């Protein structure tokens, strides 16, 4: 391939990203994008021709394999996985603390199960090739598979269920922010008929418990109610057939200024500009009980039955939030819309400072005034488009809401004749973006000197190999729940054993010697590491270790600071 073409592509990519960052004229951005696409197309043609050429007399050669993961996916190394397992352990402990039972559903579903549940995001579903006569797709979330399972078992009655696993979306990935095509979600859902807003408050208490235990930093739980939002749309004059599409536009207010959202409503979705302005007056509001009081005095809004029911629900909820002592974490935000079609009541999402793109606050006050220099409308993402990841936020780290009709929708569809009376199973739940939380916590984990494994003891031998004696002590420590390892050699040299233990930053080196074993003693050397100039180094010490009774070794390890830190 021509090196000049590679250089041209690099220069054009830089130009394209700079134009977008500087909010240049939309026509300039489009022209730069078109030229970049042409250059990449030319590159593809050259690559194809190169594959077809064969060196004379060389004969058939196998194609080279490109060793990389698929777009929007990634590998996680041992140190990263230890951080991810730490996050997963905290989440699962909270799920069981709140009385949840574990569920597992297939990673792919029949396509008709997923179809029509995600509004405009349905285009992000990963379709699979026809397999044995079934049209299949990778699951988009855990909520729809849960509703399908509940419908299959007759509704499931009252219960709390959690599930942790990977889901898939054919979205434009932003890898450094945890926005990928394959990602891990942790869901907790409460199903069945209970008194108003009690399960909803329980879910909000759960997510606050998890985020506090993760030490994620400052966060806010944004709340709204679908019935209030639908009531606002109705009193503002939004036609019924446009409510869901307009809701989807409002949901972008955490990523775009009001001027851009209004433009989408009016120019793309055909909404009357005067109606859009009325919506803008409502969605600029956020607060707490004082906002509820303000809305309750709005005679136009409370004249709508849907809005009135939603406001009553919110009044009940605020009392429960006070009992859970989480009112200070809550923001009643009328700009929150949640674009998925199945939500019927309370909706919410958890955000942090890094949730919003640079230049927008994570929980902004919506301005209905036009922006002085509005950014150009970005075209829909395509595989050829380069994304400047520095201009993208993490997004919400957890989100969910009430969906009272989804299980009944499956039951009705399964019955087919429409004559049987369908009993709905009300549900409310939360989905936690594990990869987004990892993107936020992994730098902190690395700065603390995150290890690749949490082995506590490395058993060594001085002099003769003492292999069986090492095995016996390893077994003994493991039986007491202490993570222990040793070098799988008959007669390893002591420096080689230390090197193996130090590679994994094991806090305790336990050294066996023939004479000490006869006396029932072992030598214990504690080891520490610290960060210096961004690199992990062992803290040098003149301490050669101390002899302790073998019978006291377990209690010594379990009473140490290292045990408390890494257990």
Coordinates of C-alpha atoms in Angstrom, one line a residue:
X1 CA 0.0 0.0 0.0
X2 CA 1.3 3.5 -0.8
X3 CA 2.7 5.3 2.2
X4 CA 1.5 8.6 0.8
X5 CA -2.1 7.3 0.9
X6 CA -1.7 6.3 4.6
X7 CA -0.3 9.7 5.3
X8 CA -3.3 11.4 3.5
X9 CA -5.8 9.3 5.5
X10 CA -4.0 10.3 8.8
X11 CA -4.1 14.0 7.9
X12 CA -7.7 13.9 6.7
X13 CA -8.7 12.1 9.9
X14 CA -7.0 14.8 12.0
X15 CA -8.7 17.5 10.0
X16 CA -12.1 15.9 10.4
X17 CA -11.8 15.5 14.2
X18 CA -10.5 19.1 14.6
X19 CA -13.4 20.5 12.6
X20 CA -15.9 18.6 14.9
X21 CA -14.1 19.7 18.0
X22 CA -14.1 23.3 16.9
X23 CA -17.9 23.2 16.0
X24 CA -17.0 24.3 12.4
X25 CA -19.5 24.9 9.7
X26 CA -21.6 21.7 9.0
X27 CA -20.8 21.8 5.3
X28 CA -17.0 21.8 6.0
X29 CA -17.4 18.8 8.3
X30 CA -19.5 16.9 5.8
X31 CA -17.0 17.6 3.0
X32 CA -14.1 16.5 5.2
X33 CA -16.0 13.3 6.1
X34 CA -16.8 12.6 2.4
X35 CA -13.1 13.0 1.4
X36 CA -12.1 10.7 4.3
X37 CA -14.5 8.1 3.1
X38 CA -13.1 8.2 -0.4
X39 CA -9.6 7.8 0.8
X40 CA -10.5 4.8 3.0
X41 CA -12.4 3.3 0.0
X42 CA -9.2 3.7 -2.1
X43 CA -7.3 2.0 0.7
X44 CA -9.7 -0.9 0.7
X45 CA -9.3 -1.4 -3.1
X46 CA -5.5 -1.4 -2.7
X47 CA -5.7 -3.9 0.1
X48 CA -8.0 -6.2 -1.9
X49 CA -5.6 -6.1 -4.9
X50 CA -2.7 -6.9 -2.7
X51 CA -4.4 -10.0 -1.4
X52 CA -5.1 -11.2 -5.0
X53 CA -1.4 -10.9 -6.1
X54 CA 0.8 -13.9 -5.8
X55 CA 4.6 -14.0 -6.0
X56 CA 5.6 -15.9 -9.1
X57 CA 6.3 -19.6 -8.3
X58 CA 5.1 -19.1 -4.7
X59 CA 2.0 -21.2 -5.0
X60 CA -1.0 -21.0 -2.7
X61 CA -0.5 -19.2 0.6
X62 CA -2.9 -18.9 3.5
X63 CA -4.3 -15.5 4.2
X64 CA -2.8 -13.8 7.3
X65 CA -5.1 -13.6 10.3
X66 CA -5.6 -10.1 11.8
X67 CA -5.1 -10.6 15.5
X68 CA -7.5 -8.1 17.0
X69 CA -10.9 -8.2 18.8
X70 CA -14.1 -7.3 16.9
X71 CA -15.2 -3.7 16.8
X72 CA -16.7 -2.6 20.1
X73 CA -15.2 -5.5 22.1
X74 CA -12.1 -5.9 24.1
X75 CA -10.0 -8.2 26.3
X76 CA -9.4 -7.6 30.0
X77 CA -6.1 -8.6 31.4
X78 CA -5.6 -10.1 34.9
X79 CA -5.1 -6.8 36.8
X80 CA -8.2 -5.3 35.1
X81 CA -10.2 -8.4 35.8
X82 CA -9.4 -8.2 39.5
X83 CA -10.8 -4.7 39.5
X84 CA -13.9 -5.9 37.6
X85 CA -14.4 -8.8 40.0
X86 CA -14.2 -6.4 42.9
X87 CA -17.0 -4.3 41.3
X88 CA -19.1 -7.4 40.5
X89 CA -18.7 -8.7 44.1
X90 CA -19.9 -5.5 45.6
X91 CA -22.9 -5.4 43.3
X92 CA -23.9 -9.0 43.9
X93 CA -23.5 -8.7 47.7
X94 CA -26.0 -5.7 47.6
X95 CA -28.4 -7.7 45.4
X96 CA -28.5 -10.5 47.9
X97 CA -28.6 -8.0 50.8
X98 CA -31.8 -6.7 49.4
X99 CA -33.4 -10.2 49.1
X100 CA -32.8 -11.0 45.4
X101 CA -32.6 -14.4 43.8
X102 CA -30.3 -15.1 40.8
X103 CA -31.6 -15.7 37.3
X104 CA -29.7 -16.6 34.0
X105 CA -31.2 -16.2 30.6
X106 CA -29.8 -17.1 27.1
X107 CA -27.4 -14.6 25.5
X108 CA -29.6 -14.7 22.3
X109 CA -33.4 -14.7 21.9
X110 CA -35.9 -15.2 19.2
X111 CA -36.0 -12.0 17.2
X112 CA -39.8 -11.6 17.6
X113 CA -39.2 -11.5 21.4
X114 CA -37.0 -8.4 21.1
X115 CA -38.8 -6.6 18.3
X116 CA -40.8 -3.5 19.1
X117 CA -39.6 -3.0 22.6
X118 CA -36.8 -0.4 22.2
X119 CA -38.3 2.4 20.1
X120 CA -35.8 4.1 17.9
X121 CA -33.0 2.0 19.4
X122 CA -34.3 -1.1 17.8
X123 CA -31.9 -0.5 15.0
X124 CA -29.1 -1.3 17.4
X125 CA -30.2 -5.0 17.9
X126 CA -27.6 -7.5 16.6
X127 CA -29.4 -9.9 14.2
X128 CA -28.0 -13.4 13.8
X129 CA -28.1 -15.5 10.7
X130 CA -31.0 -17.9 10.4
X131 CA -30.3 -20.9 12.6
X132 CA -32.4 -24.0 12.0
X133 CA -35.5 -22.0 11.0
X134 CA -35.4 -19.5 13.9
X135 CA -34.8 -15.8 13.4
X136 CA -32.5 -14.9 16.3
X137 CA -30.8 -11.8 17.8
X138 CA -28.4 -11.1 20.6
X139 CA -30.1 -9.8 23.7
X140 CA -30.1 -6.0 23.9
X141 CA -30.7 -5.9 27.7
X142 CA -31.8 -8.2 30.6
X143 CA -35.3 -6.6 31.0
X144 CA -37.0 -8.1 28.0
X145 CA -35.6 -11.6 28.6
X146 CA -36.8 -11.4 32.2
X147 CA -40.3 -10.4 31.1
X148 CA -40.3 -13.2 28.6
X149 CA -39.3 -15.7 31.4
X150 CA -41.9 -14.3 33.8
X151 CA -44.6 -14.7 31.0
X152 CA -43.4 -18.3 30.4
X153 CA -43.9 -19.2 34.1
X154 CA -47.3 -17.6 34.4
X155 CA -46.2 -14.2 35.8
X156 CA -44.0 -15.3 38.6
X157 CA -46.0 -13.7 41.4
X158 CA -44.1 -11.4 43.8
X159 CA -40.4 -11.7 43.8
X160 CA -37.0 -10.0 43.5
X161 CA -34.6 -11.3 40.8
X162 CA -31.1 -10.3 39.7
X163 CA -29.0 -11.1 36.7
X164 CA -25.4 -10.2 35.7
X165 CA -24.2 -10.9 32.2
X166 CA -23.2 -9.5 28.8
X167 CA -25.6 -7.7 26.4
X168 CA -25.1 -6.4 22.9
X169 CA -25.8 -3.3 20.9
X170 CA -24.7 -2.4 17.4
X171 CA -23.8 1.1 18.5
X172 CA -20.8 3.3 17.7
X173 CA -18.4 2.4 20.5
X174 CA -16.4 4.7 22.7
X175 CA -14.1 2.2 24.3
X176 CA -12.3 4.5 26.8
X177 CA -15.7 5.5 28.3
X178 CA -17.0 2.0 28.7
X179 CA -19.5 2.4 25.8
X180 CA -19.1 -0.8 23.7
X181 CA -21.0 -3.2 21.6
X182 CA -20.5 -6.1 24.0
X183 CA -20.8 -5.0 27.7
X184 CA -21.7 -6.2 31.1
X185 CA -25.0 -5.2 32.8
X186 CA -26.2 -6.1 36.3
X187 CA -30.0 -6.0 36.7
X188 CA -32.2 -6.1 39.8
X189 CA -36.0 -6.3 39.3
X190 CA -39.0 -6.5 41.6
X191 CA -42.1 -8.2 40.1
X192 CA -45.7 -8.5 41.3
X193 CA -48.4 -6.3 42.8
X194 CA -47.4 -4.3 45.9
X195 CA -48.6 -1.0 47.4
X196 CA -47.8 2.1 45.4
X197 CA -44.1 3.2 45.1
X198 CA -42.7 0.8 47.8
X199 CA -40.7 -1.3 45.3
X200 CA -39.7 1.8 43.4
X201 CA -38.2 3.3 46.6
X202 CA -36.5 0.0 47.4
X203 CA -34.8 0.0 44.0
X204 CA -33.5 3.6 44.5
X205 CA -32.2 2.6 48.0
X206 CA -30.4 -0.3 46.4
X207 CA -28.6 1.7 43.8
X208 CA -27.5 4.3 46.4
X209 CA -26.2 1.4 48.5
X210 CA -24.2 0.0 45.6
X211 CA -22.7 3.4 44.5
X212 CA -21.8 4.2 48.1
X213 CA -20.0 0.8 48.6
X214 CA -18.2 1.2 45.3
X215 CA -16.8 4.6 46.5
X216 CA -17.7 6.0 43.0
X217 CA -17.6 9.6 44.3
X218 CA -20.3 12.2 44.0
X219 CA -23.4 11.0 42.1
X220 CA -27.0 12.0 41.5
X221 CA -30.1 9.9 40.8
X222 CA -32.3 11.8 38.3
X223 CA -36.0 10.9 38.6
X224 CA -39.0 11.5 36.4
X225 CA -42.4 9.8 35.8
X226 CA -43.6 8.6 32.4
X227 CA -47.2 9.7 33.3
X228 CA -46.0 13.2 34.2
X229 CA -44.0 13.4 31.0
X230 CA -46.9 12.1 28.8
X231 CA -49.2 14.6 30.6
X232 CA -46.8 17.4 29.8
X233 CA -46.7 16.4 26.1
X234 CA -50.5 16.2 26.0
X235 CA -51.1 19.6 27.5
X236 CA -48.5 21.1 25.3
X237 CA -50.3 19.8 22.2
X238 CA -48.1 16.9 21.1
X239 CA -50.1 14.5 18.9
X240 CA -50.5 11.0 20.3
X241 CA -48.6 9.4 17.4
X242 CA -45.6 11.6 18.1
X243 CA -45.3 11.2 21.9
X244 CA -42.7 8.4 21.8
X245 CA -40.5 10.1 19.1
X246 CA -40.7 13.4 20.9
X247 CA -39.8 11.7 24.2
X248 CA -36.8 10.2 22.5
X249 CA -35.7 13.7 21.5
X250 CA -36.1 15.1 25.0
X251 CA -34.0 12.2 26.3
X252 CA -31.0 13.7 24.5
X253 CA -30.9 16.8 26.6
X254 CA -28.1 15.4 28.7
X255 CA -25.9 15.3 25.5
X256 CA -27.2 18.2 23.4
X257 CA -28.3 21.8 24.1
X258 CA -32.0 22.7 23.9
X259 CA -31.6 24.4 20.5
X260 CA -30.4 21.1 18.9
X261 CA -33.2 19.1 20.6
X262 CA -35.8 21.6 19.5
X263 CA -34.4 21.4 16.0
X264 CA -34.8 17.6 16.0
X265 CA -38.4 17.9 17.2
X266 CA -39.4 20.5 14.6
X267 CA -37.3 19.9 11.5
X268 CA -36.9 16.1 11.7
X269 CA -40.0 15.0 13.5
X270 CA -42.5 17.6 12.3
X271 CA -43.5 19.1 15.6
X272 CA -45.0 22.6 15.7
X273 CA -42.3 25.0 17.0
X274 CA -44.8 26.6 19.4
X275 CA -45.5 23.2 20.9
X276 CA -41.8 22.6 21.2
X277 CA -41.4 25.9 23.1
X278 CA -44.1 24.9 25.6
X279 CA -42.3 21.6 26.2
X280 CA -39.1 23.6 26.7
X281 CA -40.7 25.6 29.5
X282 CA -41.5 22.4 31.4
X283 CA -38.3 20.4 30.9
X284 CA -36.1 23.1 32.2
X285 CA -37.3 22.3 35.7
X286 CA -35.5 20.1 38.2
X287 CA -35.4 19.9 42.0
X288 CA -37.1 18.0 44.8
X289 CA -40.3 18.2 46.8
X290 CA -40.5 22.0 46.0
X291 CA -40.7 21.2 42.3
X292 CA -43.5 18.7 43.0
X293 CA -45.3 21.4 44.9
X294 CA -44.9 23.8 42.0
X295 CA -46.3 21.3 39.5
X296 CA -49.2 20.4 41.7
X297 CA -50.3 24.1 41.6
X298 CA -50.2 24.0 37.7
X299 CA -54.0 23.8 37.0
X300 CA -53.3 23.0 33.3
X301 CA -51.1 20.1 34.1
X302 CA -53.1 18.7 37.0
X303 CA -56.2 18.8 34.7
X304 CA -54.6 15.9 32.8
X305 CA -55.4 12.6 34.5
X306 CA -52.0 11.0 33.5
X307 CA -50.0 13.9 34.9
X308 CA -52.1 13.9 38.1
X309 CA -51.5 10.2 38.8
X310 CA -47.8 10.7 38.2
X311 CA -47.6 13.6 40.6
X312 CA -49.5 11.6 43.3
X313 CA -46.9 8.8 42.9
X314 CA -44.1 11.2 43.3
X315 CA -45.6 12.6 46.5
X316 CA -45.7 9.1 48.0
X317 CA -42.2 8.4 46.8
X318 CA -40.6 11.5 48.4
X319 CA -41.8 10.3 51.8
X320 CA -40.2 6.9 51.3
X321 CA -36.9 8.5 50.1
X322 CA -36.8 10.4 53.4
X323 CA -37.2 7.1 55.3
X324 CA -34.3 5.6 53.4
X325 CA -32.2 8.7 54.0
X326 CA -31.3 9.2 50.3
X327 CA -33.3 12.4 49.5
X328 CA -30.0 14.3 49.2
X329 CA -29.0 12.0 46.3
X330 CA -32.2 12.6 44.3
X331 CA -33.0 15.2 41.6
X332 CA -36.6 15.4 40.2
X333 CA -35.7 16.2 36.6
X334 CA -38.4 16.8 34.0
X335 CA -35.9 16.5 31.2
X336 CA -35.3 12.8 31.9
X337 CA -37.3 10.8 29.4
X338 CA -35.7 7.3 28.9
X339 CA -36.5 6.5 25.3
X340 CA -37.4 2.8 25.7
X341 CA -41.0 2.0 24.8
X342 CA -41.8 -0.3 27.7
X343 CA -41.6 2.2 30.6
X344 CA -45.0 3.1 32.2
X345 CA -44.2 4.9 35.5
X346 CA -41.2 6.1 37.5
X347 CA -37.9 6.4 35.5
X348 CA -34.5 7.1 36.8
X349 CA -30.8 7.2 36.0
X350 CA -27.6 7.6 38.0
X351 CA -25.0 10.1 36.8
X352 CA -21.6 11.3 37.9
X353 CA -19.4 14.2 36.9
X354 CA -17.9 12.2 34.0
X355 CA -21.3 11.3 32.6
X356 CA -21.8 14.3 30.3
X357 CA -19.5 15.3 27.4
X358 CA -16.9 18.0 28.1
X359 CA -18.6 21.4 28.0
X360 CA -22.0 20.1 29.3
X361 CA -22.6 19.6 33.0
X362 CA -23.7 16.1 34.1
X363 CA -27.0 17.5 35.5
X364 CA -27.4 20.7 33.5
X365 CA -30.0 23.4 33.9
X366 CA -31.8 23.3 30.6
X367 CA -31.8 26.6 28.8
X368 CA -34.7 27.3 26.4
X369 CA -32.8 30.2 24.8
X370 CA -31.1 29.5 21.5
X371 CA -27.4 28.8 21.6
X372 CA -25.3 31.7 20.2
X373 CA -23.1 29.3 18.2
X374 CA -25.0 26.0 18.0
X375 CA -22.8 23.0 17.2
X376 CA -23.5 21.3 13.8
X377 CA -25.9 18.4 13.8
X378 CA -23.8 15.2 13.7
X379 CA -24.7 12.7 11.1
X380 CA -25.6 9.2 12.2
X381 CA -22.5 7.2 13.1
X382 CA -21.1 5.0 10.4
X383 CA -18.3 2.5 10.6
X384 CA -15.9 4.7 8.7
X385 CA -16.4 7.7 11.0
X386 CA -13.7 8.4 13.6
X387 CA -14.9 9.5 17.0
X388 CA -12.9 11.9 19.2
X389 CA -13.3 10.0 22.5
X390 CA -12.1 13.1 24.5
X391 CA -15.4 14.8 23.4
X392 CA -17.6 12.0 24.7
X393 CA -18.9 11.4 28.3
X394 CA -19.4 8.1 30.1
X395 CA -23.2 8.6 30.1
X396 CA -25.4 7.3 32.9
X397 CA -23.9 4.5 35.0
X398 CA -27.2 3.0 36.0
X399 CA -30.8 3.4 34.8
X400 CA -34.2 1.8 34.9
X401 CA -37.8 2.3 35.7
X402 CA -41.3 0.8 36.1
X403 CA -42.7 -1.4 33.3
X404 CA -46.1 -2.7 34.2
X405 CA -47.3 -4.0 30.8
X406 CA -44.3 -5.8 29.3
X407 CA -45.0 -9.3 30.9
X408 CA -48.6 -9.0 29.9
X409 CA -47.6 -8.1 26.4
X410 CA -45.8 -11.4 26.0
X411 CA -48.7 -13.3 27.6
X412 CA -51.2 -11.7 25.2
X413 CA -48.9 -12.3 22.2
X414 CA -48.6 -16.0 23.2
X415 CA -52.4 -16.5 23.6
X416 CA -53.0 -15.3 20.1
X417 CA -56.8 -15.2 20.0
X418 CA -57.1 -12.0 22.1
X419 CA -60.2 -13.4 24.0
X420 CA -58.5 -14.5 27.1
X421 CA -58.2 -11.9 29.8
X422 CA -54.6 -11.0 30.3
X423 CA -53.4 -10.3 33.9
X424 CA -50.4 -8.0 33.9
X425 CA -47.4 -8.5 36.2
X426 CA -46.1 -5.1 37.3
X427 CA -42.3 -4.8 37.4
X428 CA -39.7 -2.2 38.4
X429 CA -36.0 -2.5 38.0
X430 CA -32.5 -1.1 37.6
X431 CA -29.7 -1.9 35.1
X432 CA -26.1 -1.1 36.2
X433 CA -23.5 -0.4 33.5
X434 CA -20.6 -2.4 34.8
X435 CA -18.2 -1.4 32.1
X436 CA -19.0 2.3 32.6
X437 CA -18.3 1.9 36.3
X438 CA -15.1 0.1 35.5
X439 CA -14.0 3.0 33.2
X440 CA -14.5 5.4 36.2
X441 CA -12.9 3.2 38.8
X442 CA -10.0 1.6 36.9
X443 CA -7.7 4.7 37.0
X444 CA -8.2 4.9 40.8
X445 CA -7.5 1.2 41.1
X446 CA -4.3 1.6 39.0
X447 CA -3.2 4.6 41.2
X448 CA -3.6 2.4 44.3
X449 CA -1.3 -0.2 42.7
X450 CA -4.0 -2.6 41.6
X451 CA -2.7 -6.2 41.5
X452 CA -3.4 -8.9 39.0
X453 CA -4.4 -11.4 41.6
X454 CA -5.0 -11.4 45.3
X455 CA -2.7 -14.3 46.4
X456 CA -1.8 -13.7 50.1
X457 CA 1.0 -16.2 50.7
X458 CA 3.8 -17.6 48.6
X459 CA 5.4 -20.7 50.2
X460 CA 9.1 -21.2 49.5
X461 CA 11.9 -23.5 50.5
X462 CA 15.5 -22.7 51.4
X463 CA 18.2 -25.3 50.6
X464 CA 16.6 -28.7 49.7
X465 CA 13.5 -28.3 47.6
X466 CA 11.1 -29.6 50.4
X467 CA 8.5 -30.1 47.7
X468 CA 6.1 -32.3 49.7
X469 CA 6.5 -30.0 52.8
X470 CA 5.6 -27.0 50.6
X471 CA 2.6 -28.8 49.2
X472 CA 1.4 -29.7 52.7
X473 CA 1.6 -26.1 54.0
X474 CA -0.1 -24.8 50.8
X475 CA -3.0 -27.2 51.4
X476 CA -3.2 -26.3 55.0
X477 CA -3.4 -22.5 54.3
X478 CA -5.9 -23.0 51.5
X479 CA -8.1 -25.0 53.8
X480 CA -8.3 -22.0 56.1
X481 CA -9.3 -19.8 53.2
X482 CA -6.0 -18.1 52.6
X483 CA -5.1 -17.8 48.9
X484 CA -1.7 -19.4 48.6
X485 CA 0.7 -20.4 45.8
X486 CA 4.2 -21.9 45.3
X487 CA 6.7 -22.6 42.5
X488 CA 6.0 -25.9 40.7
X489 CA 9.6 -27.0 40.7
X490 CA 11.3 -29.8 42.6
X491 CA 14.3 -27.9 43.8
X492 CA 13.9 -24.3 42.9
X493 CA 16.5 -21.7 44.0
X494 CA 15.4 -19.2 46.6
X495 CA 15.9 -16.1 44.3
X496 CA 13.7 -17.7 41.7
X497 CA 11.0 -18.3 44.2
X498 CA 11.1 -14.8 45.5
X499 CA 11.0 -13.5 41.9
X500 CA 7.8 -15.6 41.2
X501 CA 6.1 -14.2 44.4
X502 CA 7.2 -10.7 43.7
X503 CA 5.8 -10.8 40.2
X504 CA 2.4 -11.2 41.7
X505 CA 3.1 -8.7 44.6
X506 CA 2.3 -11.4 47.2
X507 CA 2.3 -9.8 50.7
X508 CA 3.7 -12.8 52.6
X509 CA 6.7 -14.9 51.7
X510 CA 6.7 -18.0 54.0
X511 CA 10.1 -19.8 53.9
X512 CA 10.6 -23.4 55.0
X513 CA 13.9 -24.8 56.2
X514 CA 14.7 -28.3 57.3
X515 CA 15.9 -27.3 60.8
X516 CA 12.9 -24.9 61.4
X517 CA 10.4 -27.5 60.3
X518 CA 11.7 -29.9 63.0
X519 CA 11.1 -27.2 65.6
X520 CA 7.6 -26.4 64.2
X521 CA 8.7 -23.0 62.9
X522 CA 8.5 -21.2 59.6
X523 CA 10.1 -17.9 58.5
X524 CA 7.6 -15.1 57.5
X525 CA 8.7 -12.1 55.5
X526 CA 6.2 -9.3 54.9
X527 CA 6.5 -7.5 51.5
X528 CA 5.1 -4.2 50.3
X529 CA 5.1 -2.3 47.0
X530 CA 4.6 1.4 46.2
X531 CA 4.1 3.6 43.2
X532 CA 7.1 5.7 42.2
X533 CA 7.0 7.9 39.1
X534 CA 4.0 5.9 37.8
X535 CA 5.8 2.5 38.2
X536 CA 5.3 -0.2 40.9
X537 CA 8.4 -0.9 42.9
X538 CA 9.1 -3.1 45.9
X539 CA 9.8 -1.3 49.2
X540 CA 13.3 -2.4 50.1
X541 CA 13.8 -3.6 53.7
X542 CA 16.7 -5.1 55.7
X543 CA 14.2 -7.4 57.4
X544 CA 15.1 -11.0 56.6
X545 CA 11.9 -12.2 58.1
X546 CA 10.9 -13.6 61.5
X547 CA 10.4 -17.0 62.8
X548 CA 6.9 -17.9 64.0
X549 CA 5.2 -21.0 65.1
X550 CA 3.6 -22.9 62.3
X551 CA 0.4 -23.3 64.3
X552 CA 0.2 -19.4 64.6
X553 CA 0.7 -18.7 60.9
X554 CA -3.0 -18.6 59.9
X555 CA -3.9 -16.1 62.7
X556 CA -0.8 -14.0 61.8
X557 CA -1.9 -13.6 58.2
X558 CA -5.6 -13.0 59.0
X559 CA -4.8 -10.3 61.5
X560 CA -2.6 -8.4 59.1
X561 CA -3.5 -5.1 57.3
X562 CA -2.8 -6.8 54.0
X563 CA -5.5 -9.4 54.8
X564 CA -8.0 -6.6 55.5
X565 CA -7.1 -4.7 52.4
X566 CA -7.2 -7.6 49.9
X567 CA -9.6 -10.1 51.3

